PDB file of C-alpha atoms in Angstrom:
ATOM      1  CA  UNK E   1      98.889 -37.420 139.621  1.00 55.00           C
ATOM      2  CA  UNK E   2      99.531 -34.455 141.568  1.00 57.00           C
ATOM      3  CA  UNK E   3      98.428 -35.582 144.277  1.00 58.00           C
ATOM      4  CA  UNK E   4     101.051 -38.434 144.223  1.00 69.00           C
ATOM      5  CA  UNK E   5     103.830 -35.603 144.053  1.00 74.00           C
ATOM      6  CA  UNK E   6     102.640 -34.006 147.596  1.00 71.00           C
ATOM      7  CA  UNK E   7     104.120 -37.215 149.138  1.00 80.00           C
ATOM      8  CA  UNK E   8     106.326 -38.615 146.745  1.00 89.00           C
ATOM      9  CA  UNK E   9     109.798 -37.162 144.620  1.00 92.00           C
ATOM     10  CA  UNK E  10     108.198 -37.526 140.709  1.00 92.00           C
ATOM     11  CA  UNK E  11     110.158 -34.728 139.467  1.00 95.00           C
ATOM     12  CA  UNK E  12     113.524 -34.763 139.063  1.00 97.00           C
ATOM     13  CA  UNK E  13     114.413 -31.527 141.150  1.00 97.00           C
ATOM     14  CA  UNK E  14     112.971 -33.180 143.958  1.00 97.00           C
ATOM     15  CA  UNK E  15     116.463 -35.128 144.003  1.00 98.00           C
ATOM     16  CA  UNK E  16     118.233 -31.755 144.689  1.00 98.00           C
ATOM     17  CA  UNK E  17     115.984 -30.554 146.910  1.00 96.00           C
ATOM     18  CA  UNK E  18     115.326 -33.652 149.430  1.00 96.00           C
ATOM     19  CA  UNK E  19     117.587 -36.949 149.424  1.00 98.00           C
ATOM     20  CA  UNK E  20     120.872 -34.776 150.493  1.00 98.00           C
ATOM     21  CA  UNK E  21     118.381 -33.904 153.901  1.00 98.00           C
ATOM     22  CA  UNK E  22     117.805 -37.368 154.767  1.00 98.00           C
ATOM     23  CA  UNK E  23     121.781 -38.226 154.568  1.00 98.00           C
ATOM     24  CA  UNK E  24     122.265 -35.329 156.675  1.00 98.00           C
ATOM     25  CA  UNK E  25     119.984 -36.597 159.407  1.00 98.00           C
ATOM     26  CA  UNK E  26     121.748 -39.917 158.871  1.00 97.00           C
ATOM     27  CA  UNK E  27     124.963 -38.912 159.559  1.00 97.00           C
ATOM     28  CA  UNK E  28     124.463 -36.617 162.486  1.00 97.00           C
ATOM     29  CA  UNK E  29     122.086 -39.133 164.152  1.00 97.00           C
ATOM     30  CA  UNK E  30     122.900 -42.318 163.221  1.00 96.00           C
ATOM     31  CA  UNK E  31     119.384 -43.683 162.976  1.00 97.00           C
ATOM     32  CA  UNK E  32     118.720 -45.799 159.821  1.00 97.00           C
ATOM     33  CA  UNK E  33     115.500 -44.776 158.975  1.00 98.00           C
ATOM     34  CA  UNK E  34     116.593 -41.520 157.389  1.00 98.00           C
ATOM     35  CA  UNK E  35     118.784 -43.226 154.746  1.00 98.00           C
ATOM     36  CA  UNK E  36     116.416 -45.985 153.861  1.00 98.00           C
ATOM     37  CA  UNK E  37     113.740 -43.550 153.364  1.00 97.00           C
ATOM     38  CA  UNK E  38     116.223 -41.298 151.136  1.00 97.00           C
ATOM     39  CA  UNK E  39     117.281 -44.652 149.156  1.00 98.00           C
ATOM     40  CA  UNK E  40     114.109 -46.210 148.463  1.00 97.00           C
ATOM     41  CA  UNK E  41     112.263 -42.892 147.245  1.00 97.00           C
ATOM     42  CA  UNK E  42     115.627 -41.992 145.444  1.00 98.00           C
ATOM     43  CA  UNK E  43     115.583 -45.643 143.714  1.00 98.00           C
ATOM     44  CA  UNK E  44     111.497 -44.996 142.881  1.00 96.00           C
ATOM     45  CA  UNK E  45     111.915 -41.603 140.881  1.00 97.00           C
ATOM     46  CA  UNK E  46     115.131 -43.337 138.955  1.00 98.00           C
ATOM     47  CA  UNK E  47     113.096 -46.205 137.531  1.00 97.00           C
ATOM     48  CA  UNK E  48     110.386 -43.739 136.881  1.00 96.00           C
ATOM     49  CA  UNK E  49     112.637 -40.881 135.026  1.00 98.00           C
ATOM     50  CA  UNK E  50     116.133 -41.861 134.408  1.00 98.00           C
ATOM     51  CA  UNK E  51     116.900 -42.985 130.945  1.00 98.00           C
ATOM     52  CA  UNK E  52     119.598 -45.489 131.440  1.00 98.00           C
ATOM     53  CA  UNK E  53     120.576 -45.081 127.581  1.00 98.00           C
ATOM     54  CA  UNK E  54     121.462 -41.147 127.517  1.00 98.00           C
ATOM     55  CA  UNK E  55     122.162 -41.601 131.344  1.00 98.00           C
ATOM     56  CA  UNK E  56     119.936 -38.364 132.261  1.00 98.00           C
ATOM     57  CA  UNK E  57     116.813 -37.560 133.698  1.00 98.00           C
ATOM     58  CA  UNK E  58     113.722 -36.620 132.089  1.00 98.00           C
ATOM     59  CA  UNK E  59     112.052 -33.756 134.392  1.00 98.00           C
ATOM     60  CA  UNK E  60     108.992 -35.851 134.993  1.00 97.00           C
ATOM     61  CA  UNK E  61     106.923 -38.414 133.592  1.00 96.00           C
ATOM     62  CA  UNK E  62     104.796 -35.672 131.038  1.00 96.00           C
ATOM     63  CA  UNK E  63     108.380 -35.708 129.247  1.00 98.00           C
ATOM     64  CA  UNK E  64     109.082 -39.475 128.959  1.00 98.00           C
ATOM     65  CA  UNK E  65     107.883 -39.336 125.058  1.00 97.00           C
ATOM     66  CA  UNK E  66     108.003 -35.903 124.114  1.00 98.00           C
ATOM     67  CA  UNK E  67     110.875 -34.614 121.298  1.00 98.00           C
ATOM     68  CA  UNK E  68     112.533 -31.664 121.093  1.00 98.00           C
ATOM     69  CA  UNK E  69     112.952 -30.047 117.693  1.00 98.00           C
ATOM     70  CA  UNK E  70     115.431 -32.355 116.065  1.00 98.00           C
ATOM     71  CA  UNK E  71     113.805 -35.226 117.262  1.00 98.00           C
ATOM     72  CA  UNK E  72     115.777 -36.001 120.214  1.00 98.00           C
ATOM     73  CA  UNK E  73     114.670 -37.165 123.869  1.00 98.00           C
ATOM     74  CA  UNK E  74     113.430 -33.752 125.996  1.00 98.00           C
ATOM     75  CA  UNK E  75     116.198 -33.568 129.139  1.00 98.00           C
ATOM     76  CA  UNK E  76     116.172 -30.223 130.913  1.00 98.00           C
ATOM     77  CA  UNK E  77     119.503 -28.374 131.621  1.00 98.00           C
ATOM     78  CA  UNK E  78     118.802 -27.526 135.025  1.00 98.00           C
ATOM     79  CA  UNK E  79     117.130 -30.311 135.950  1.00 98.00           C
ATOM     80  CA  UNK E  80     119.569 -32.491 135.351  1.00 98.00           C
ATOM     81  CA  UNK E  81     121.933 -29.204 137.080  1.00 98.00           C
ATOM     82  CA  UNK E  82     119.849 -30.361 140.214  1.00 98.00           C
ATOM     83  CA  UNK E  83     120.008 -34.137 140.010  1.00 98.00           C
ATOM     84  CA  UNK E  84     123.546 -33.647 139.582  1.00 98.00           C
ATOM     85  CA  UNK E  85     124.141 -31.563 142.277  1.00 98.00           C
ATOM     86  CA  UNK E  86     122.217 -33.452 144.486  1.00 98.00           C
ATOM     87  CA  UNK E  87     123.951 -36.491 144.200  1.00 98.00           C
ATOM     88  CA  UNK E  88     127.239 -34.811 145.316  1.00 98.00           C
ATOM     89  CA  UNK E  89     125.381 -33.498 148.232  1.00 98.00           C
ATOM     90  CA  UNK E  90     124.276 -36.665 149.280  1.00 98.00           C
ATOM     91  CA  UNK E  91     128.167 -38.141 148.520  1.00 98.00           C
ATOM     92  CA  UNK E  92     129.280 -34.916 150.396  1.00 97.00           C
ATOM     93  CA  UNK E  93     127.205 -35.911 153.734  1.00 97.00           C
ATOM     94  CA  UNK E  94     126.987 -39.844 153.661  1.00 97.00           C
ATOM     95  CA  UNK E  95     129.786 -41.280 156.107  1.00 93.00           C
ATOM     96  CA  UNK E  96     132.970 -41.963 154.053  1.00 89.00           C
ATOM     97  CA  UNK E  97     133.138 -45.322 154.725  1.00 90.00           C
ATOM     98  CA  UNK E  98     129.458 -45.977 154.506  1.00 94.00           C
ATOM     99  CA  UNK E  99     129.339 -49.297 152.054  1.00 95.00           C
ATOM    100  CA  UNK E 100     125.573 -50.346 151.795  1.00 96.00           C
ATOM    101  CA  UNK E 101     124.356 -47.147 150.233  1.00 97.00           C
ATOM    102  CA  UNK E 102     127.107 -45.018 148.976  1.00 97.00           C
ATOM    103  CA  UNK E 103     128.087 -47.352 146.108  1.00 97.00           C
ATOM    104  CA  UNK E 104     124.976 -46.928 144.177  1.00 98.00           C
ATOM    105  CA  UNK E 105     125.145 -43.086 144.286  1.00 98.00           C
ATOM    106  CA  UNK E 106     128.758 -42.924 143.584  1.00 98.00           C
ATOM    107  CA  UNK E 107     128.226 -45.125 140.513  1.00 98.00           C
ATOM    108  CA  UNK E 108     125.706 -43.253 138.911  1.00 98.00           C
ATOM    109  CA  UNK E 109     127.131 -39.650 139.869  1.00 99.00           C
ATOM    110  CA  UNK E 110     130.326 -41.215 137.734  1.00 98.00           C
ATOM    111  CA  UNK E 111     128.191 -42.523 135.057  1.00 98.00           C
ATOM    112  CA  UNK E 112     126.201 -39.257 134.408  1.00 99.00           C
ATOM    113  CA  UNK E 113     128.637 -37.087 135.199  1.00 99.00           C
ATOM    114  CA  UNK E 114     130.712 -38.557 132.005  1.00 98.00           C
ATOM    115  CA  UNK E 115     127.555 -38.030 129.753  1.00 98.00           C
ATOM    116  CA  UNK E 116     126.993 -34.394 130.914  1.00 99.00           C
ATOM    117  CA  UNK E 117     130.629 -33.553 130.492  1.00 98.00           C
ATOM    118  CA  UNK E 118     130.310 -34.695 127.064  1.00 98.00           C
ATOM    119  CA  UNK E 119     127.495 -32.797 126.428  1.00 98.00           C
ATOM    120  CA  UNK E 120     129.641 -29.308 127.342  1.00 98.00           C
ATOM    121  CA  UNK E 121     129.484 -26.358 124.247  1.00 98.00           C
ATOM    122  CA  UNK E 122     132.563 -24.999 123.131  1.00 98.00           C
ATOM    123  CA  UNK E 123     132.014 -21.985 124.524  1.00 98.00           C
ATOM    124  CA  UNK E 124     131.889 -23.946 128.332  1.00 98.00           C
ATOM    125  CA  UNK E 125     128.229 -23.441 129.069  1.00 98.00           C
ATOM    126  CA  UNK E 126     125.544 -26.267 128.724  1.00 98.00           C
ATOM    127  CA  UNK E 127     122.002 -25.648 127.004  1.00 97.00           C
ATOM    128  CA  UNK E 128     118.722 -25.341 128.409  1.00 98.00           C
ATOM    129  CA  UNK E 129     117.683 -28.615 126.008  1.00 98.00           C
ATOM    130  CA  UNK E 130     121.124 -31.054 126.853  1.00 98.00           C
ATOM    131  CA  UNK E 131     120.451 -32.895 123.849  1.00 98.00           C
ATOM    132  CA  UNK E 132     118.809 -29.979 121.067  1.00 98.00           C
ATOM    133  CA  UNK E 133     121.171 -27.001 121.534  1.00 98.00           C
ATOM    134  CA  UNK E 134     120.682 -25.935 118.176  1.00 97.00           C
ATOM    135  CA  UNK E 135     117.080 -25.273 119.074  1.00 98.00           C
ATOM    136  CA  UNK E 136     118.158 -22.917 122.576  1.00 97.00           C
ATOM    137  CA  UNK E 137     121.771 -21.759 121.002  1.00 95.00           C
ATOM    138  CA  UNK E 138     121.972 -19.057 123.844  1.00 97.00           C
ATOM    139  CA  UNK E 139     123.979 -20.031 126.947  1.00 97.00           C
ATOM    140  CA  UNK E 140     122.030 -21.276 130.434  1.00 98.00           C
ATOM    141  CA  UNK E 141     123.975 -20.549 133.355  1.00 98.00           C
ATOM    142  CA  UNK E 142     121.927 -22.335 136.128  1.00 98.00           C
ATOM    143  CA  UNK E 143     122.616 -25.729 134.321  1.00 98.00           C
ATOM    144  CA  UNK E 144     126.204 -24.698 133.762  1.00 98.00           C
ATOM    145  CA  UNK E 145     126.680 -23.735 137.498  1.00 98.00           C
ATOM    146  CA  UNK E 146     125.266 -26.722 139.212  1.00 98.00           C
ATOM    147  CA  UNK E 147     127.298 -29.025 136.363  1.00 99.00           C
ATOM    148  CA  UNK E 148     130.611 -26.991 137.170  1.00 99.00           C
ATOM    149  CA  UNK E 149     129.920 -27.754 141.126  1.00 99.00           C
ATOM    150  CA  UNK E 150     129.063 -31.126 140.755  1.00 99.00           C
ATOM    151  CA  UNK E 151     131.808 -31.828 138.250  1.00 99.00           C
ATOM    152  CA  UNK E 152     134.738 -30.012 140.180  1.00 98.00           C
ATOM    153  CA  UNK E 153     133.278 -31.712 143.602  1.00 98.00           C
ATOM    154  CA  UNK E 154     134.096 -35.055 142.009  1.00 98.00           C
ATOM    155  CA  UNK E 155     137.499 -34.024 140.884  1.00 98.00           C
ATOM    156  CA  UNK E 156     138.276 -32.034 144.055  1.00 98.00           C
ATOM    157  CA  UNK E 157     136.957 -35.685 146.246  1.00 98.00           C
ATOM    158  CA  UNK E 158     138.405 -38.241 143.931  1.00 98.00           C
ATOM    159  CA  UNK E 159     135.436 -39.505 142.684  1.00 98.00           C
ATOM    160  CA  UNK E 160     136.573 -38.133 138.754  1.00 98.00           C
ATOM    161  CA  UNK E 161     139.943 -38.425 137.646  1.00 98.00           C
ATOM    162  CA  UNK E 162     141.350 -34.643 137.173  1.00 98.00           C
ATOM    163  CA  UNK E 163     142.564 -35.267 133.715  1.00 98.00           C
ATOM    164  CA  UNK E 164     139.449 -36.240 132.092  1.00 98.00           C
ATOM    165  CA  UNK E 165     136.878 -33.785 134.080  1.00 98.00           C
ATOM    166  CA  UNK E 166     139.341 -31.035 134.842  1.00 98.00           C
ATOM    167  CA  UNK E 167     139.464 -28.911 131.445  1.00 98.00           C
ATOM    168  CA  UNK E 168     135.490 -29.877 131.776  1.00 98.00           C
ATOM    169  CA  UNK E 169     135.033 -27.732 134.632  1.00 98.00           C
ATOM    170  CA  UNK E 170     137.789 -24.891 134.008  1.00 98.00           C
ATOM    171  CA  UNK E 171     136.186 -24.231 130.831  1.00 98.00           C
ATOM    172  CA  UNK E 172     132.760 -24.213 132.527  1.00 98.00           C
ATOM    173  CA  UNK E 173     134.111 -21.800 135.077  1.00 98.00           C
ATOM    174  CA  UNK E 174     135.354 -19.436 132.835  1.00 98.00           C
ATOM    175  CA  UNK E 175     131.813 -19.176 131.009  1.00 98.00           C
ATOM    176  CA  UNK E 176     130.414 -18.462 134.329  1.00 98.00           C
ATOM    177  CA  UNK E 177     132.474 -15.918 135.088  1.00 98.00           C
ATOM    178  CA  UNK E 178     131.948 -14.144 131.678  1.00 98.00           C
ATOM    179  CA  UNK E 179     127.952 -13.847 132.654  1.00 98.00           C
ATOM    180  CA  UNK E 180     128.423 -11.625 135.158  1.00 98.00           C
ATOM    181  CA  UNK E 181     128.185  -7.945 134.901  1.00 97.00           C
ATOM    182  CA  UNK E 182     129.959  -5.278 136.085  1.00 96.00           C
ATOM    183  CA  UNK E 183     127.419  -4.777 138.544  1.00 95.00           C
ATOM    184  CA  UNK E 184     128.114  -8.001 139.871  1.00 96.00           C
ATOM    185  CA  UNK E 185     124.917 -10.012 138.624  1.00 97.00           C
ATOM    186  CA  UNK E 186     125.053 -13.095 136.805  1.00 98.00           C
ATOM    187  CA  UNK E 187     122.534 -13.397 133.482  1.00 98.00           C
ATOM    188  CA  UNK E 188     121.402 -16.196 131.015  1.00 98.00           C
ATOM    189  CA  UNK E 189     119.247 -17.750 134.196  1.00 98.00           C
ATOM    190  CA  UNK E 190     116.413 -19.687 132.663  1.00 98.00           C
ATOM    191  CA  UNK E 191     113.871 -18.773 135.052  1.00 98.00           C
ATOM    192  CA  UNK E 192     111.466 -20.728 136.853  1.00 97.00           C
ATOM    193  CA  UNK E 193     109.735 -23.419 134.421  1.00 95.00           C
ATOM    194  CA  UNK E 194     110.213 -27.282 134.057  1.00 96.00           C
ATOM    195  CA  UNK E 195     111.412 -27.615 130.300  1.00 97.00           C
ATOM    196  CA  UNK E 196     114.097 -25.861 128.141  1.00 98.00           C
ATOM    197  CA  UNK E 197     113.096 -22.423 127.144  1.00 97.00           C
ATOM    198  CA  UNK E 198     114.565 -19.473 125.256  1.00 97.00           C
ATOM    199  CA  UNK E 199     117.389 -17.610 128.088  1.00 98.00           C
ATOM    200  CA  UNK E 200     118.398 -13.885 127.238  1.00 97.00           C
ATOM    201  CA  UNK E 201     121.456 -12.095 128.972  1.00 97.00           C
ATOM    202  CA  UNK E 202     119.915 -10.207 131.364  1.00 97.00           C
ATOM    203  CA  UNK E 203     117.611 -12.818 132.426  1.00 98.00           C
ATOM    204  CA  UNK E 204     118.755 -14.019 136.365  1.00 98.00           C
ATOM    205  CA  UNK E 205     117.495 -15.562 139.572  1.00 98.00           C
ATOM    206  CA  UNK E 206     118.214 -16.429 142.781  1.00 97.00           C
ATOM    207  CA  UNK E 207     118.880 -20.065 142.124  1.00 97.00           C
ATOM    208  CA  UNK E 208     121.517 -18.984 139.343  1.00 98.00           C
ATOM    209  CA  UNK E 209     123.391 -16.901 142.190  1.00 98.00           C
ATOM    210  CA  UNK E 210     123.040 -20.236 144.135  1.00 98.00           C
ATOM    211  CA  UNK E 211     124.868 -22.116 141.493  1.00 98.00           C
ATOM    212  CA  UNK E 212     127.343 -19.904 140.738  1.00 98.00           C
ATOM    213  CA  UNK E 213     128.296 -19.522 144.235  1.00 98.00           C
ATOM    214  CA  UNK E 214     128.303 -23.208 144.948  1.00 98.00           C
ATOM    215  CA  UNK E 215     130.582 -23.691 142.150  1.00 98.00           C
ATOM    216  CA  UNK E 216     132.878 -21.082 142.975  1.00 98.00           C
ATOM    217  CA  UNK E 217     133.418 -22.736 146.354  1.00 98.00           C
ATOM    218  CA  UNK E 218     134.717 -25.631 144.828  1.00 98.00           C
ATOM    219  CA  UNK E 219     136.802 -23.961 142.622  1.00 98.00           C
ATOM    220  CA  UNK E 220     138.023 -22.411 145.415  1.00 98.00           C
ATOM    221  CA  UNK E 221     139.112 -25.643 146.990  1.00 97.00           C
ATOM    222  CA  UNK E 222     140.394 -26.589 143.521  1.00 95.00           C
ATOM    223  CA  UNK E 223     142.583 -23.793 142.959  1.00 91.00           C
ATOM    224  CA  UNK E 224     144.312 -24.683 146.618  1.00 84.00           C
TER     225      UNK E 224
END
């Protein structure tokens, strides 16, 4: 219930927003408590809302048996954007030779990252619906951003091997760049909602920006 969600992660943004915190304490202090806090609420919202078939997260538990149009499993672009992301935060700020809890993360950032890289349009962006873009053709560049981070983060750290994920993210990075106007704002934001919807170009938001700026610091790094 809702209630339950004031106190625990049941929606898969949650895993952007929090975990990547808790590592941070963990590192800086040192103190254990932080990381097995961060692990075993991580752990509870991935047997709740990861699907380890399609090896992405449904947004919350309202979307475990919903369909999208062509009869596909629901899985939100951004959301999965944020889970993605926040798993290379939390590999970006665990300890590098931390063996007890970095395994399990790195594992499944590898394993989803290789399903959302497959999941890339032609044209570089991902859909609001991963799995239905027929039924949300437009491109969504908060998904694409937070993919193109995470994605060029694992390449640029070792965790993805540049020859597989590399075209991945220079393709994504070129869509990204081709949503942003000439006065310097970036469109095709889906805004604020917790299921694919319909994106127009001159729809943006601050969480977009976000993206596109987190993904252009990797790029950065990359192009070092």
């Amino acid at each position: 219930g809702e209630a339950t969600c004031q106190r625990r992660w049941c929606w898969c943004d949650a895993l952007f927003m929090v975990p990547a915190v808790y590592t941070r304490m963990y590192t800086i202090t040192g103190d254990k408590k932080y990381i097995k806090f961060a692990d075993r609420e991580f752990k509870a919202t991935y047997d709740l809302l990861y699907d380890k078939e399609e090896h992405l997260f449904f947004r919350d538990k309202n979307y475990l048996d919903k369909k999208e149009a062509n009869g596909k499993k629901v899985f939100w672009g951004r959301g999965n954007g944020w889970v993605l992301g926040g798993l290379a935060e939390m590999l970006k700020t665990l300890p590098a030779n931390e063996k007890k809890y970095k395994p399990y993360y790195e594992q499944l950032f590898k394993e989803m990252s290789a399903r959302v890289a497959g999941l890339q349009g032609k044209d570089g962006f991902w859909s609001a619906s991963m799995l239905d873009p027929g039924s949300y053709p437009s491109p969504e560049t908060s998904s694409t951003g937070f993919f193109v981070y995470a994605l060029a983060f694992g390449v640029n750290n070792g965790y993805l091997p540049k020859e597989q994920f590399l075209p991945v993210v220079k393709k994504g990075w070129q869509a990204l760049v081709s949503s942003v106007n000439t006065e310097g704002k970036i469109g095709w934001v889906q805004p604020v909602g917790q299921d694919p919807k319909k994106v127009t170009k001159n729809m943006t938001e601050l969480y977009g920006t976000g993206a596109f700026l987190m993904a252009a610091n990797e790029i950065y790094k990359l192009s070092e």
